[in-house]
Amino acid sequence: MEKLFAPKSVAVIGASEQRGSVGRALLENFINSDFRNRVFAVNPFHESILGLKAFKSVKDIPQEVELAVIAVPAKFVPQALKECAEKNVANAIIISAGFSEIGEKALTAKLEKIIADNPETRVLGPNCFGVFDGKSRLNTTFSETKRTRLPQPGNVSFISQSGALGVAILDWMSTQNFGISKFVSYGNAMGIDESDLLEYLDYDKGTKVIAMYIEGAKHGRKFFEIAKTVCRKTPIVALKGGVSEQTHKATASHTGSLAGSAEVYRALFRQTGIIQANDMLELFSFAKILAGEPLPNGSRTLIITNGGGYGIISADSVIGNGLQLAKLGPESVERLRKAFPDRVTIANPLDLVGDAGRERYAVAIETALKDKNVDIVMVLVLFNTPAIDESIVEELVGWKKKAKKPLTVVSVGSEFTEEMMKRLEQGGIVTFRYPNVAARALKALADFAEFRRENNGKSSAKAGQN
Amino acid sequence: MEKLFAPKSVAVIGASEQRGSVGRALLENFINSDFRNRVFAVNPFHESILGLKAFKSVKDIPQEVELAVIAVPAKFVPQALKECAEKNVANAIIISAGFSEIGEKALTAKLEKIIADNPETRVLGPNCFGVFDGKSRLNTTFSETKRTRLPQPGNVSFISQSGALGVAILDWMSTQNFGISKFVSYGNAMGIDESDLLEYLDYDKGTKVIAMYIEGAKHGRKFFEIAKTVCRKTPIVALKGGVSEQTHKATASHTGSLAGSAEVYRALFRQTGIIQANDMLELFSFAKILAGEPLPNGSRTLIITNGGGYGIISADSVIGNGLQLAKLGPESVERLRKAFPDRVTIANPLDLVGDAGRERYAVAIETALKDKNVDIVMVLVLFNTPAIDESIVEELVGWKKKAKKPLTVVSVGSEFTEEMMKRLEQGGIVTFRYPNVAARALKALADFAEFRRENNGKSSAKAGQN
């Protein structure tokens, strides 16, 4: 399936110059993108499209084609796919809609037969946005590049049953210091389904964590078995659409396949080890922390802060989300008491007070990392105070490199704070803006660590190895 | 108290040139700010400070002084305040720390006596960050202006028991299309306390909604009585710090006064009508929606979307947060069926599908606003689709102006989407990035509307009058 994400050559079937058409958006995205491999345009009615020679059929292309992206009207799709199979194209992404999701049974059956008869040409779609690859920069999502940014390369892969939502989230992720390995919108899943994708991403070295938006699995049993195996190696975070009886019905008219009930999926997620997110923000904060932090031995969290109130609301979030507040060991208490002025109360939250600079942070973090009573270190920094200078970034990044426990930074502010947070992220630290979001993510991390301890050794696990 | 927020003249007592000092930061902020009234520097050891003539005492200033900002070491504060009283200064903000919060009983008692003996000089603080006024641009918060942005003028006032947290939040708010009327960090509340501030802000025409961060009220009974009265006119949203037994203890060493238990405050909030926020994000999304939207007649919400999956996760959030999904009346269903192509299923979420432009949105919104079965309209727009052009902003703003129901927009993305959202905000629409955050805010709005219906007529209410 490698060739689906980094093909040496791509044919755009249905490439077009017509403004507003998918065929044009697709080809323009290729022309304007950082994808560096060969792209061919296929259109039987034109000699050339947007400056590229146009071939009448994919079969006329005088070279091997590893990926075909099909964006012709639904009724022409079977023929186009057939030609791909004859050309021995490895993968075909069918962007076109107009099949089972609108009740087109005959056309759907016709397409299904071609897919079944030609197993050597694997099909993604139809009715999907296709693929974006962080590394090769392949992008078949036909989103307007003027309006849509794509995230940087990273180690989280994201598969989405909903294409439009998926692309909107990709666009948003580009603003969140968030890196993507592979994105796949798989639509009606007539060929490759979510289970195949999980299996492939588990094997993929570039993917450390899988995030997914799912309304209903194509093949329930297959999904269960594969997810169970994958979770032992690669953590999966899933946002399930349609969790109430009412929304459950709505998914029927959206993706065509009736989604399973909320309870069925909750049980399935629990049994397989899939981490369920309750909203978009959780989906990505969970994926982010699983990709960036080692698994903790427990949930005892130490909060280090330079703002009293910020420490208190963070502690409320830690407790409110089911983590524990760590109690420092006697040696740590002794050490901190000696190192800090009297106005610093040795407690949790550990309030270093407003005039704390990088030195006090260094002592506190070193102590927390050594103390066996602390499983997780949550560092709050208000960057507006004069005692904090930019060198705090270097200090925190240094400790993060040595840390064998989760060490995450939480801060909120405008440009200056955002710039510091970006540098922390570049240094390998997972950052959050809101204490409650951070606490929920840390809880998911601690729960997953517990699941792992109960279910298998750590030998084959991708997470927990920072 | 007007003079606390827009004084004609200010004296900075303890103005200094020393780098890193509060006295310097304060004066620099005045010099660099948009605050246009007279500022005097007071320092007995210098002739001039940062180019301003320095007076030995506030009493030497040859003009009336409406506000004194005191930033001298704690032990000199009583004398400085005494001189302010002799000069008949209307308000004094004591920034300096070092009183009851670190157990300095004698000094605290001394200061208390001067405050009691001179009621005509009202005192804010000590141990506080003071005041920021969105309109006059008065800013006594001594935050580094290079690092801290201040929000635009608006109709939400924010009072915070924690100064550092308050300033960090102000800084963050500047990035959130969020407008502030008045911000007050009141610290130890030795003179003006949170109840006095609520009473004043209730009377203040610029304040439509009050947001507050509170660990514990200075005078419980007074707070209860005043909050009860204020909530009948001005909605109050409160984030309570220290809601668990453990964090409750931590507040003692932070603000000195032991905070009431979570249960006591939950009951107090319920009885007075204060809307409790569970985290920072709720505090501001609740304040934002109360300031920008009319009160709904119920919680029946219609979701309009151009992305199926986005509609479904939003419906999950609506139901999950205790709102109801509206059921369109038969006339509405009939109307929409005629107006839309077959591929648009008339349901809730109302998925206008990917090729929907402003026209389809217009028909859907008009129908929703007319339909008595709909109390709240939640409009989702994925701006990445080619069918949406910038004119959608004008369309939505036009409907918002006519709407007598809450009409809010939810969208997520990068630059282009953010630009569209900003324009919507400028047009008076409350926008959200995450469906779950929007749904929680709408639920708070619906609950507050119910509280109002049960507790008083609408005649005197500030909210609900857009």
Coordinates of N, CA, C and O in Angstrom, one line a residue, chain B residues 8-135:
Chain B
K8 N -9.1 61.2 35.5 CA -8.5 62.4 34.7 C -7.1 62.5 34.9 O -6.3 63.1 34.1
S9 N -6.6 62.1 36.1 CA -5.2 62.2 36.4 C -4.8 61.0 37.3 O -5.5 60.6 38.2
V10 N -3.5 60.5 37.1 CA -3.0 59.4 37.9 C -1.7 59.7 38.4 O -0.8 60.3 37.7
A11 N -1.4 59.3 39.7 CA -0.1 59.4 40.3 C 0.5 58.0 40.4 O -0.2 57.1 41.0
V12 N 1.7 57.7 39.9 CA 2.3 56.4 40.1 C 3.3 56.6 41.3 O 4.4 57.2 41.1
I13 N 3.0 56.1 42.4 CA 3.8 56.3 43.6 C 4.7 55.1 43.7 O 4.3 53.9 43.9
G14 N 6.0 55.4 43.6 CA 7.0 54.3 43.5 C 7.5 54.1 42.1 O 8.1 53.1 41.8
A15 N 7.2 55.1 41.3 CA 7.7 55.1 39.9 C 9.2 55.0 40.0 O 9.9 55.6 40.8
S16 N 9.8 54.3 39.0 CA 11.2 54.0 39.1 C 11.9 53.8 37.8 O 11.2 53.5 36.8
E17 N 13.2 54.0 37.7 CA 13.9 53.7 36.5 C 14.6 52.3 36.5 O 15.1 51.9 35.5
Q18 N 14.6 51.7 37.7 CA 15.3 50.5 37.8 C 14.7 49.3 37.0 O 13.6 49.0 37.1
R19 N 15.6 48.7 36.1 CA 15.1 47.7 35.3 C 14.5 46.5 36.0 O 15.1 46.1 37.1
G20 N 13.4 46.0 35.6 CA 12.8 44.8 36.2 C 11.9 45.2 37.4 O 11.2 44.3 37.9
S21 N 11.9 46.5 37.8 CA 11.0 46.8 38.9 C 9.6 47.1 38.5 O 9.3 47.4 37.3
V22 N 8.7 46.8 39.4 CA 7.3 47.1 39.1 C 7.0 48.6 38.8 O 6.3 48.9 37.9
G23 N 7.7 49.4 39.6 CA 7.5 50.9 39.4 C 7.9 51.3 38.0 O 7.3 52.3 37.5
R24 N 8.9 50.7 37.4 CA 9.3 51.1 36.1 C 8.3 50.5 35.0 O 7.8 51.2 34.1
A25 N 7.9 49.2 35.2 CA 7.0 48.6 34.3 C 5.7 49.4 34.3 O 5.1 49.7 33.2
L26 N 5.2 49.8 35.4 CA 4.0 50.6 35.5 C 4.0 51.9 34.7 O 3.2 52.2 33.9
L27 N 5.1 52.6 35.0 CA 5.2 53.9 34.3 C 5.4 53.8 32.8 O 4.9 54.5 32.0
E28 N 6.2 52.8 32.4 CA 6.4 52.5 31.0 C 5.1 52.2 30.3 O 4.9 52.6 29.2
N29 N 4.3 51.4 31.0 CA 3.0 51.0 30.4 C 2.2 52.3 30.2 O 1.5 52.4 29.2
F30 N 2.2 53.2 31.2 CA 1.5 54.4 31.0 C 2.0 55.2 29.8 O 1.3 55.7 29.0
I31 N 3.3 55.3 29.7 CA 4.0 56.1 28.6 C 3.6 55.5 27.3 O 3.3 56.2 26.3
N32 N 3.7 54.2 27.2 CA 3.5 53.5 25.9 C 2.0 53.2 25.6 O 1.7 52.7 24.5
S33 N 1.1 53.6 26.5 CA -0.3 53.1 26.3 C -1.1 54.2 25.5 O -0.6 55.3 25.2
D34 N -2.3 53.8 25.2 CA -3.3 54.7 24.6 C -4.1 55.5 25.6 O -5.0 56.2 25.3
F35 N -3.7 55.4 26.9 CA -4.4 56.1 28.0 C -3.9 57.6 27.8 O -2.8 57.9 27.7
R36 N -4.9 58.5 27.7 CA -4.6 59.9 27.2 C -4.6 60.9 28.4 O -4.3 62.1 28.1
N37 N -5.0 60.5 29.6 CA -5.0 61.5 30.6 C -3.7 61.7 31.3 O -2.7 61.0 31.0
R38 N -3.7 62.7 32.2 CA -2.4 63.1 32.9 C -1.8 62.0 33.8 O -2.6 61.4 34.6
V39 N -0.5 61.8 33.7 CA 0.2 60.8 34.6 C 1.3 61.5 35.3 O 2.1 62.2 34.7
F40 N 1.4 61.4 36.7 CA 2.5 62.0 37.4 C 3.3 60.9 38.1 O 2.8 59.8 38.5
A41 N 4.6 61.1 38.1 CA 5.5 60.1 38.8 C 5.8 60.6 40.2 O 6.1 61.8 40.4
V42 N 5.8 59.7 41.2 CA 6.1 60.1 42.6 C 7.3 59.2 43.0 O 7.2 58.0 43.0
N43 N 8.4 59.9 43.4 CA 9.6 59.2 43.9 C 10.4 60.2 44.7 O 10.9 61.2 44.1
P44 N 10.6 60.0 46.0 CA 11.3 61.0 46.8 C 12.8 61.1 46.5 O 13.5 62.1 46.9
F45 N 13.4 60.1 45.8 CA 14.8 60.1 45.6 C 15.3 60.6 44.3 O 16.5 60.6 44.0
H46 N 14.4 61.0 43.4 CA 14.8 61.4 42.0 C 14.1 62.7 41.6 O 13.0 62.9 42.0
E47 N 14.8 63.4 40.7 CA 14.2 64.6 40.2 C 13.3 64.3 39.0 O 12.3 64.9 38.9
S48 N 13.7 63.3 38.3 CA 12.8 62.9 37.1 C 13.0 61.4 36.9 O 14.0 60.8 37.2
I49 N 11.9 60.9 36.3 CA 11.9 59.4 36.0 C 11.4 59.2 34.6 O 10.3 59.7 34.3
L50 N 12.2 58.5 33.8 CA 11.8 58.3 32.4 C 11.4 59.5 31.7 O 10.4 59.5 31.0
G51 N 12.0 60.6 32.0 CA 11.7 61.9 31.3 C 10.5 62.7 32.0 O 10.3 63.8 31.6
L52 N 9.9 62.1 33.0 CA 8.8 62.8 33.7 C 9.4 63.4 34.9 O 10.2 62.8 35.6
K53 N 8.9 64.7 35.3 CA 9.3 65.3 36.6 C 8.8 64.4 37.7 O 7.7 63.8 37.6
A54 N 9.7 64.1 38.7 CA 9.2 63.3 39.8 C 8.9 64.1 41.0 O 9.7 65.0 41.4
F55 N 7.7 63.9 41.7 CA 7.4 64.6 42.9 C 7.8 63.8 44.1 O 7.7 62.5 44.1
K56 N 8.1 64.5 45.2 CA 8.6 63.8 46.4 C 7.4 63.0 47.1 O 7.6 62.0 47.6
S57 N 6.3 63.7 47.0 CA 5.1 63.1 47.6 C 3.9 63.3 46.7 O 3.9 64.3 45.9
V58 N 2.8 62.5 46.8 CA 1.6 62.8 46.0 C 1.1 64.2 46.4 O 0.4 64.8 45.6
K59 N 1.3 64.6 47.6 CA 0.8 65.9 48.1 C 1.5 67.1 47.4 O 0.9 68.2 47.4
D60 N 2.6 66.9 46.8 CA 3.3 67.9 46.1 C 2.8 68.2 44.7 O 3.1 69.1 44.0
I61 N 1.9 67.3 44.2 CA 1.4 67.4 42.9 C 0.4 68.6 42.8 O -0.5 68.6 43.6
P62 N 0.7 69.6 42.0 CA -0.1 70.8 42.0 C -1.4 70.7 41.3 O -1.9 71.7 40.7
Q63 N -2.0 69.6 41.3 CA -3.3 69.4 40.6 C -4.1 68.3 41.4 O -3.5 67.5 42.1
E64 N -5.3 68.2 41.0 CA -6.1 67.1 41.6 C -5.6 65.8 41.1 O -5.2 65.7 39.9
V65 N -5.6 64.7 42.0 CA -5.2 63.4 41.5 C -6.4 62.5 41.8 O -6.9 62.4 42.9
E66 N -6.9 61.8 40.7 CA -8.1 61.0 40.9 C -7.8 59.6 41.2 O -8.6 58.8 41.8
L67 N -6.6 59.1 40.8 CA -6.2 57.7 41.1 C -4.7 57.7 41.4 O -3.9 58.3 40.7
A68 N -4.4 57.0 42.5 CA -3.0 56.7 42.9 C -2.7 55.3 42.7 O -3.6 54.4 43.1
V69 N -1.6 54.9 42.1 CA -1.2 53.5 41.9 C 0.0 53.4 42.8 O 1.1 54.0 42.5
I70 N -0.1 52.6 43.9 CA 1.0 52.5 44.8 C 1.8 51.2 44.6 O 1.3 50.1 44.7
A71 N 3.1 51.4 44.4 CA 4.0 50.3 44.1 C 5.3 50.4 44.9 O 6.4 50.1 44.4
V72 N 5.2 50.9 46.2 CA 6.4 51.0 47.0 C 6.5 49.7 47.9 O 5.6 49.0 48.0
P73 N 7.7 49.5 48.5 CA 7.8 48.3 49.4 C 6.7 48.3 50.5 O 6.3 49.4 50.9
A74 N 6.2 47.1 50.9 CA 5.1 47.0 51.8 C 5.2 48.0 53.0 O 4.2 48.6 53.3
K75 N 6.3 48.1 53.6 CA 6.4 48.9 54.8 C 6.2 50.4 54.6 O 5.8 51.1 55.5
F76 N 6.4 50.8 53.4 CA 6.1 52.2 53.1 C 4.7 52.5 52.6 O 4.3 53.6 52.4
V77 N 3.9 51.4 52.4 CA 2.5 51.6 51.9 C 1.6 52.4 52.8 O 0.9 53.3 52.4
P78 N 1.6 52.1 54.2 CA 0.7 52.9 55.0 C 0.9 54.4 54.9 O 0.0 55.2 54.7
Q79 N 2.2 54.9 54.9 CA 2.5 56.3 54.8 C 2.0 56.8 53.4 O 1.4 57.9 53.4
A80 N 2.3 56.1 52.4 CA 1.9 56.5 51.0 C 0.4 56.7 50.9 O -0.1 57.7 50.4
L81 N -0.3 55.7 51.5 CA -1.8 55.8 51.5 C -2.3 57.0 52.3 O -3.3 57.7 51.9
K82 N -1.7 57.2 53.4 CA -2.1 58.3 54.3 C -2.0 59.6 53.5 O -2.9 60.5 53.6
E83 N -0.9 59.8 52.8 CA -0.7 61.0 52.0 C -1.7 61.1 50.9 O -2.2 62.2 50.6
C84 N -2.1 60.0 50.3 CA -3.2 60.0 49.3 C -4.5 60.5 49.9 O -5.2 61.3 49.3
A85 N -4.8 60.1 51.2 CA -6.0 60.5 51.8 C -5.9 62.0 52.1 O -6.9 62.8 51.9
E86 N -4.8 62.5 52.5 CA -4.6 63.9 52.8 C -4.8 64.8 51.5 O -5.2 65.9 51.6
K87 N -4.4 64.2 50.4 CA -4.5 64.9 49.1 C -5.9 64.7 48.5 O -6.2 65.2 47.5
N88 N -6.8 63.9 49.2 CA -8.1 63.7 48.8 C -8.2 62.9 47.4 O -9.0 63.2 46.6
V89 N -7.3 62.0 47.3 CA -7.3 61.1 46.1 C -8.5 60.2 46.2 O -8.8 59.6 47.2
A90 N -9.3 60.1 45.1 CA -10.5 59.3 45.1 C -10.3 57.8 45.3 O -11.0 57.2 46.1
N91 N -9.3 57.3 44.5 CA -9.1 55.9 44.6 C -7.6 55.6 44.6 O -6.8 56.3 44.0
A92 N -7.2 54.6 45.4 CA -5.8 54.1 45.4 C -5.7 52.6 45.2 O -6.5 51.9 45.8
I93 N -4.9 52.3 44.2 CA -4.7 50.8 43.9 C -3.4 50.5 44.5 O -2.3 51.0 44.2
I94 N -3.4 49.5 45.5 CA -2.1 49.1 46.1 C -1.6 47.8 45.5 O -2.2 46.8 45.7
I95 N -0.6 48.0 44.6 CA -0.1 46.8 43.9 C 0.8 46.0 44.8 O 0.8 44.8 44.8
S96 N 1.5 46.7 45.7 CA 2.5 46.0 46.6 C 1.9 44.8 47.3 O 0.8 44.8 47.8
A97 N 2.8 43.8 47.4 CA 2.4 42.6 48.2 C 3.2 42.6 49.5 O 4.0 43.5 49.7
G98 N 2.9 41.7 50.4 CA 3.6 41.6 51.7 C 2.8 41.9 52.9 O 3.2 42.4 53.9
F99 N 1.5 41.5 52.8 CA 0.6 41.8 53.9 C 0.0 40.5 54.4 O 0.8 39.5 54.6
S100 N -1.3 40.4 54.6 CA -1.9 39.2 55.2 C -1.5 37.9 54.4 O -1.4 36.8 55.1
E101 N -1.3 38.0 53.1 CA -1.0 36.7 52.4 C 0.3 36.1 52.8 O 0.5 34.9 52.5
I102 N 1.2 36.8 53.4 CA 2.4 36.1 54.0 C 2.4 36.2 55.5 O 3.5 36.1 56.1
G103 N 1.3 36.5 56.1 CA 1.1 36.5 57.5 C 1.7 37.7 58.3 O 2.0 37.7 59.5
E104 N 1.9 38.9 57.5 CA 2.3 40.1 58.2 C 1.2 40.8 58.9 O 0.6 41.7 58.4
K105 N 0.9 40.3 60.1 CA -0.3 40.8 60.8 C -0.2 42.3 61.3 O -1.2 43.0 61.1
A106 N 0.9 42.7 61.8 CA 1.0 44.0 62.3 C 0.9 45.1 61.2 O 0.1 46.0 61.3
L107 N 1.6 44.8 60.1 CA 1.6 45.8 59.0 C 0.1 45.8 58.4 O -0.4 46.8 58.0
T108 N -0.5 44.6 58.3 CA -1.8 44.5 57.8 C -2.8 45.3 58.6 O -3.6 46.1 58.1
A109 N -2.7 45.2 59.9 CA -3.5 45.9 60.9 C -3.4 47.4 60.7 O -4.3 48.2 60.7
K110 N -2.1 47.8 60.6 CA -1.8 49.3 60.4 C -2.5 49.8 59.2 O -3.1 50.9 59.2
L111 N -2.4 49.1 58.1 CA -3.0 49.5 56.8 C -4.5 49.5 56.9 O -5.2 50.4 56.4
E112 N -5.0 48.5 57.6 CA -6.5 48.4 57.7 C -7.0 49.6 58.5 O -8.1 50.1 58.1
K113 N -6.3 50.1 59.5 CA -6.8 51.2 60.2 C -6.8 52.5 59.4 O -7.8 53.2 59.4
I114 N -5.8 52.7 58.6 CA -5.7 53.9 57.7 C -6.9 53.8 56.7 O -7.6 54.8 56.4
I115 N -7.2 52.6 56.2 CA -8.3 52.5 55.2 C -9.6 52.8 55.9 O -10.4 53.5 55.4
A116 N -9.8 52.3 57.1 CA -11.0 52.5 57.9 C -11.2 54.0 58.2 O -12.3 54.6 58.2
D117 N -10.1 54.7 58.6 CA -10.1 56.1 59.0 C -10.3 57.0 57.8 O -10.6 58.2 58.0
N118 N -10.1 56.6 56.6 CA -10.2 57.5 55.4 C -11.1 56.9 54.4 O -10.7 56.6 53.3
P119 N -12.4 56.8 54.6 CA -13.4 56.2 53.7 C -13.5 56.9 52.4 O -13.9 56.4 51.4
E120 N -13.1 58.2 52.3 CA -13.2 58.9 51.1 C -12.2 58.6 50.0 O -12.3 58.9 48.9
T121 N -11.1 57.9 50.5 CA -10.1 57.3 49.5 C -10.3 55.8 49.5 O -10.0 55.1 50.4
R122 N -10.9 55.4 48.4 CA -11.2 53.9 48.3 C -10.0 53.2 47.9 O -9.3 53.6 47.0
V123 N -9.8 52.0 48.4 CA -8.6 51.2 48.2 C -8.9 49.9 47.5 O -9.8 49.2 47.9
L124 N -8.1 49.6 46.4 CA -8.2 48.3 45.7 C -6.8 47.7 46.0 O -5.8 48.2 45.9
G125 N -6.9 46.4 46.5 CA -5.7 45.7 46.8 C -5.6 45.5 48.3 O -6.6 45.5 49.0
P126 N -4.4 45.3 48.9 CA -3.1 45.3 48.2 C -2.9 43.9 47.6 O -3.8 43.1 47.5
N127 N -1.7 43.7 47.1 CA -1.3 42.4 46.5 C -2.2 42.1 45.3 O -2.8 41.1 45.1
C128 N -2.3 43.1 44.4 CA -3.1 42.9 43.2 C -2.4 43.5 41.9 O -1.4 44.1 42.0
F129 N -3.1 43.2 40.8 CA -2.6 43.8 39.5 C -3.3 45.0 39.1 O -3.0 45.7 38.1
G130 N -4.4 45.3 39.8 CA -5.2 46.5 39.5 C -6.2 46.4 38.4 O -6.9 45.4 38.3
V131 N -6.1 47.4 37.5 CA -7.2 47.6 36.6 C -6.8 47.8 35.2 O -5.7 48.3 34.9
F132 N -7.6 47.2 34.3 CA -7.5 47.6 32.8 C -8.9 48.0 32.4 O -9.8 47.3 32.6
D133 N -9.0 49.1 31.7 CA -10.2 49.6 31.1 C -10.2 49.6 29.6 O -9.3 50.2 29.0
G134 N -11.1 48.8 29.0 CA -11.0 48.6 27.5 C -11.2 49.9 26.8 O -10.6 50.1 25.7
K135 N -12.0 50.9 27.3 CA -12.3 52.1 26.7 C -11.3 53.2 26.9 O -10.7 53.7 26.0

